[in-house]
mmCIF file of C-alpha atoms in Angstrom:
data_model
loop_
_atom_site.group_PDB
_atom_site.id
_atom_site.type_symbol
_atom_site.label_atom_id
_atom_site.label_comp_id
_atom_site.label_asym_id
_atom_site.label_seq_id
_atom_site.Cartn_x
_atom_site.Cartn_y
_atom_site.Cartn_z
ATOM 1 C CA MET A 1 0.135 -0.050 0.055
ATOM 2 C CA LEU A 2 1.280 4.009 -0.806
ATOM 3 C CA SER A 3 -0.243 6.282 0.966
ATOM 4 C CA LEU A 4 0.840 10.173 1.115
ATOM 5 C CA LYS A 5 1.141 12.059 4.180
ATOM 6 C CA GLY A 6 2.130 15.753 3.962
ATOM 7 C CA ASN A 7 5.563 15.484 1.495
ATOM 8 C CA SER A 8 6.688 12.352 2.866
ATOM 9 C CA ILE A 9 5.685 8.759 0.864
ATOM 10 C CA THR A 10 4.642 5.764 3.377
ATOM 11 C CA PHE A 11 5.255 1.874 1.563
ATOM 12 C CA THR A 12 3.288 -0.855 3.884
ATOM 13 C CA TYR A 13 4.476 -3.829 2.613
ATOM 14 C CA ASN A 14 3.062 -7.329 3.486
ATOM 15 C CA LEU A 15 6.334 -9.210 3.016
ATOM 16 C CA THR A 16 6.022 -12.861 4.588
ATOM 17 C CA HIS A 17 8.928 -14.011 7.082
ATOM 18 C CA VAL A 18 10.719 -15.882 4.332
ATOM 19 C CA ASP A 19 10.621 -12.651 1.897
ATOM 20 C CA TYR A 20 11.089 -10.552 4.892
ATOM 21 C CA GLU A 21 14.430 -12.933 5.579
ATOM 22 C CA THR A 22 15.336 -12.336 2.317
ATOM 23 C CA PHE A 23 15.313 -8.495 2.424
ATOM 24 C CA ILE A 24 17.112 -8.461 5.421
ATOM 25 C CA GLU A 25 19.734 -11.374 3.753
ATOM 26 C CA SER A 26 20.137 -8.750 0.797
ATOM 27 C CA TYR A 27 19.819 -4.998 2.345
ATOM 28 C CA GLY A 28 20.306 -5.505 6.512
ATOM 29 C CA ASP A 29 18.233 -3.930 9.149
ATOM 30 C CA ILE A 30 17.715 -0.303 7.094
ATOM 31 C CA SER A 31 14.954 1.754 6.461
ATOM 32 C CA THR A 32 13.383 2.291 3.069
ATOM 33 C CA ASP A 33 14.330 5.670 2.688
ATOM 34 C CA GLN A 34 18.210 4.569 3.721
ATOM 35 C CA LEU A 35 18.468 1.858 1.311
ATOM 36 C CA ILE A 36 17.034 3.928 -1.900
ATOM 37 C CA GLU A 37 19.849 6.719 -0.667
ATOM 38 C CA ARG A 38 22.611 3.935 -0.513
ATOM 39 C CA LYS A 39 20.945 3.254 -4.588
ATOM 40 C CA ILE A 40 20.874 6.235 -5.628
ATOM 41 C CA SER A 41 24.472 6.960 -4.326
ATOM 42 C CA ASP A 42 26.221 3.978 -5.912
ATOM 43 C CA LEU A 43 24.448 5.575 -8.968
ATOM 44 C CA ILE A 44 26.333 8.438 -8.789
ATOM 45 C CA LYS A 45 29.728 7.389 -8.372
ATOM 46 C CA LYS A 46 29.091 4.875 -11.480
ATOM 47 C CA ARG A 47 27.804 7.215 -13.452
ATOM 48 C CA VAL A 48 30.644 10.051 -12.512
ATOM 49 C CA GLU A 49 33.338 6.965 -12.932
ATOM 50 C CA LYS A 50 32.244 6.373 -16.262
ATOM 51 C CA LYS A 51 32.128 9.725 -17.253
ATOM 52 C CA GLU A 52 28.450 9.425 -18.244
ATOM 53 C CA GLU A 53 26.150 12.327 -19.082
ATOM 54 C CA LEU A 54 25.350 14.432 -16.034
ATOM 55 C CA LEU A 55 23.056 16.825 -16.932
ATOM 56 C CA SER A 56 20.276 14.534 -18.329
ATOM 57 C CA LEU A 57 16.911 14.804 -15.992
ATOM 58 C CA PRO A 58 14.795 11.862 -17.821
ATOM 59 C CA SER A 59 18.045 9.538 -18.065
ATOM 60 C CA TRP A 60 18.400 10.073 -14.262
ATOM 61 C CA GLU A 61 14.486 9.194 -13.407
ATOM 62 C CA ASN A 62 15.023 6.319 -15.462
ATOM 63 C CA GLN A 63 17.946 4.855 -13.956
ATOM 64 C CA ILE A 64 16.650 5.960 -10.304
ATOM 65 C CA ARG A 65 13.235 4.217 -11.359
ATOM 66 C CA GLU A 66 14.927 1.077 -12.820
ATOM 67 C CA ALA A 67 17.286 0.588 -9.204
ATOM 68 C CA MET A 68 13.714 0.533 -7.021
ATOM 69 C CA THR A 69 12.089 -1.502 -9.633
ATOM 70 C CA GLN A 70 15.252 -4.268 -9.315
ATOM 71 C CA MET A 71 15.118 -3.644 -5.280
ATOM 72 C CA GLY A 72 11.476 -4.784 -5.432
ATOM 73 C CA PHE A 73 9.177 -1.410 -4.823
ATOM 74 C CA SER A 74 7.047 -1.720 -7.840
ATOM 75 C CA GLN A 75 4.887 0.525 -6.003
ATOM 76 C CA TYR A 76 7.340 3.341 -6.028
ATOM 77 C CA ILE A 77 5.146 5.436 -8.617
ATOM 78 C CA TYR A 78 4.839 8.859 -7.490
ATOM 79 C CA LEU A 79 6.486 10.728 -9.596
ATOM 80 C CA GLU A 80 6.928 14.040 -8.103
ATOM 81 C CA ASN A 81 9.356 12.009 -5.195
ATOM 82 C CA VAL A 82 11.551 10.142 -8.531
ATOM 83 C CA SER A 83 11.862 13.512 -10.069
ATOM 84 C CA ARG A 84 13.248 15.334 -7.150
ATOM 85 C CA ARG A 85 15.506 12.390 -5.525
ATOM 86 C CA ALA A 86 16.565 12.437 -9.786
ATOM 87 C CA TYR A 87 17.278 16.108 -9.522
ATOM 88 C CA GLN A 88 19.151 15.873 -6.030
ATOM 89 C CA ALA A 89 21.265 12.948 -7.818
ATOM 90 C CA MET A 90 22.233 15.107 -10.783
ATOM 91 C CA MET A 91 23.228 17.520 -8.471
ATOM 92 C CA LYS A 92 25.651 15.977 -6.679
ATOM 93 C CA ALA A 93 26.511 13.802 -9.933
ATOM 94 C CA VAL A 94 27.732 17.197 -10.961
ATOM 95 C CA GLN A 95 29.437 18.772 -8.041
ATOM 96 C CA MET A 96 31.755 15.084 -7.471
ATOM 97 C CA GLU A 97 32.295 15.769 -10.910
ATOM 98 C CA ILE A 98 33.429 19.594 -10.559
ATOM 99 C CA SER A 99 35.156 18.905 -7.602
ATOM 100 C CA SER A 100 37.604 16.064 -9.324
ATOM 101 C CA ARG A 101 38.150 17.796 -12.171
ATOM 102 C CA SER A 102 42.006 19.524 -11.965
ATOM 103 C CA CYS A 103 42.341 22.957 -13.678
ATOM 104 C CA PRO A 104 45.774 23.878 -12.138
ATOM 105 C CA VAL A 105 46.372 26.725 -14.794
ATOM 106 C CA PRO A 106 44.528 29.941 -13.619
ATOM 107 C CA ALA A 107 42.627 31.837 -16.163
ATOM 108 C CA ASP A 108 44.005 35.172 -17.668
ATOM 109 C CA ARG A 109 43.185 38.036 -15.622
ATOM 110 C CA SER A 110 42.227 40.181 -19.150
ATOM 111 C CA THR A 111 39.711 36.889 -20.182
ATOM 112 C CA VAL A 112 38.304 36.786 -17.138
ATOM 113 C CA PHE A 113 37.309 40.558 -16.921
ATOM 114 C CA GLU A 114 35.822 40.491 -20.709
ATOM 115 C CA LEU A 115 32.964 37.933 -19.754
ATOM 116 C CA MET A 116 29.350 38.839 -19.716
ATOM 117 C CA ARG A 117 28.526 40.295 -16.472
ATOM 118 C CA PHE A 118 24.715 41.238 -15.562
ATOM 119 C CA LYS A 119 22.457 41.531 -13.021
ATOM 120 C CA VAL A 120 19.706 39.033 -12.474
ATOM 121 C CA LEU A 121 16.293 40.442 -13.296
ATOM 122 C CA GLY A 122 12.706 39.319 -12.939
ATOM 123 C CA PRO A 123 12.522 38.011 -16.353
ATOM 124 C CA ASP A 124 15.681 36.044 -15.805
ATOM 125 C CA MET A 125 14.519 34.179 -13.170
ATOM 126 C CA ASP A 126 12.401 31.722 -14.762
ATOM 127 C CA ARG A 127 15.773 30.545 -17.313
ATOM 128 C CA LEU A 128 18.439 30.705 -14.866
ATOM 129 C CA ASP A 129 19.268 27.460 -13.171
ATOM 130 C CA GLN A 130 21.307 27.291 -10.044
ATOM 131 C CA CYS A 131 24.956 28.530 -10.248
ATOM 132 C CA MET A 132 26.824 24.523 -9.963
ATOM 133 C CA ILE A 133 29.647 25.399 -8.166
ATOM 134 C CA CYS A 134 27.907 26.744 -5.463
ATOM 135 C CA VAL A 135 24.829 24.840 -6.145
ATOM 136 C CA GLY A 136 22.900 28.154 -5.238
ATOM 137 C CA GLU A 137 20.066 29.494 -6.444
ATOM 138 C CA MET A 138 20.527 32.766 -8.676
ATOM 139 C CA PHE A 139 18.953 35.674 -6.694
ATOM 140 C CA LEU A 140 16.942 38.682 -8.141
ATOM 141 C CA ALA A 141 19.578 41.749 -8.558
ATOM 142 C CA GLU A 142 22.699 39.115 -7.669
ATOM 143 C CA GLU A 143 25.838 39.503 -9.760
ATOM 144 C CA ALA A 144 25.891 36.698 -12.364
ATOM 145 C CA THR A 145 28.606 35.701 -15.514
ATOM 146 C CA THR A 146 27.887 34.427 -18.409
ATOM 147 C CA LEU A 147 30.475 32.137 -20.296
ATOM 148 C CA PRO A 148 31.247 31.920 -23.560
ATOM 149 C CA CYS A 149 29.722 28.503 -23.704
ATOM 150 C CA SER A 150 26.649 29.915 -22.350
ATOM 151 C CA HIS A 151 27.388 28.600 -18.909
ATOM 152 C CA ILE A 152 26.007 31.129 -16.078
ATOM 153 C CA PHE A 153 27.565 31.464 -12.620
ATOM 154 C CA HIS A 154 27.326 33.587 -9.741
ATOM 155 C CA ASN A 155 29.869 36.044 -10.537
ATOM 156 C CA SER A 156 32.190 35.395 -7.499
ATOM 157 C CA CYS A 157 32.356 31.668 -8.037
ATOM 158 C CA ILE A 158 33.490 31.972 -11.347
ATOM 159 C CA GLU A 159 35.960 34.641 -10.435
ATOM 160 C CA LYS A 160 37.416 32.175 -7.638
ATOM 161 C CA TRP A 161 36.932 29.504 -9.926
ATOM 162 C CA PHE A 162 39.256 31.202 -12.613
ATOM 163 C CA HIS A 163 42.204 31.665 -9.847
ATOM 164 C CA VAL A 164 42.604 28.134 -10.039
ATOM 165 C CA GLY A 165 41.438 27.079 -13.167
ATOM 166 C CA HIS A 166 40.832 28.098 -16.926
ATOM 167 C CA LYS A 167 37.704 25.617 -17.515
ATOM 168 C CA CYS A 168 34.220 25.574 -17.792
ATOM 169 C CA PRO A 169 33.104 23.552 -15.044
ATOM 170 C CA ILE A 170 29.797 22.473 -16.319
ATOM 171 C CA CYS A 171 31.905 21.292 -20.094
ATOM 172 C CA GLY A 172 35.472 22.399 -19.818
ATOM 173 C CA PHE A 173 35.590 24.866 -22.443
ATOM 174 C CA LYS A 174 38.601 26.519 -21.699
ATOM 175 C CA LEU A 175 39.368 30.722 -21.396
ATOM 176 C CA LEU A 176 42.747 32.055 -22.189
ATOM 177 C CA SER A 177 44.946 30.523 -19.620
ATOM 178 C CA GLN A 178 48.001 32.774 -17.721
ATOM 179 C CA LYS A 179 51.388 31.809 -19.469
#
């Protein structure tokens, strides 16, 4: 049985004694949520290691649904929760990828200075995603920077990033580097 309480989902399974023992042998004595989070963490690590496309939300949703089905959660069909978990997994994977990249050569200061900067206005709010460096929201009247590859970051975040590297943290687009 699946029931919704507030923002959480409650699962009720009628497992026989044998089914419960098999479940415990397979997954240990952990909550359903912990089990799902563990599987999603494994999925994130695997996708980052294999250099799979990290910014495809439908791909994350499909893989999370598939993993849940393999774990026996065939009743887990509440799409908003799958979408939320998929979005969180995608953000964690991008953070993991960003932190693993080595960008030892700083960007050329004049190139960074010439990047397009703008103040976030009302109409921008719908088209802007989170800053993938700090994973923070873009707020009204905040300074943002657009790279030549069209990725947008908080101005302060990307300036700090380019003090130690010369590549876009998302796609690897190279700015001129210091010599």
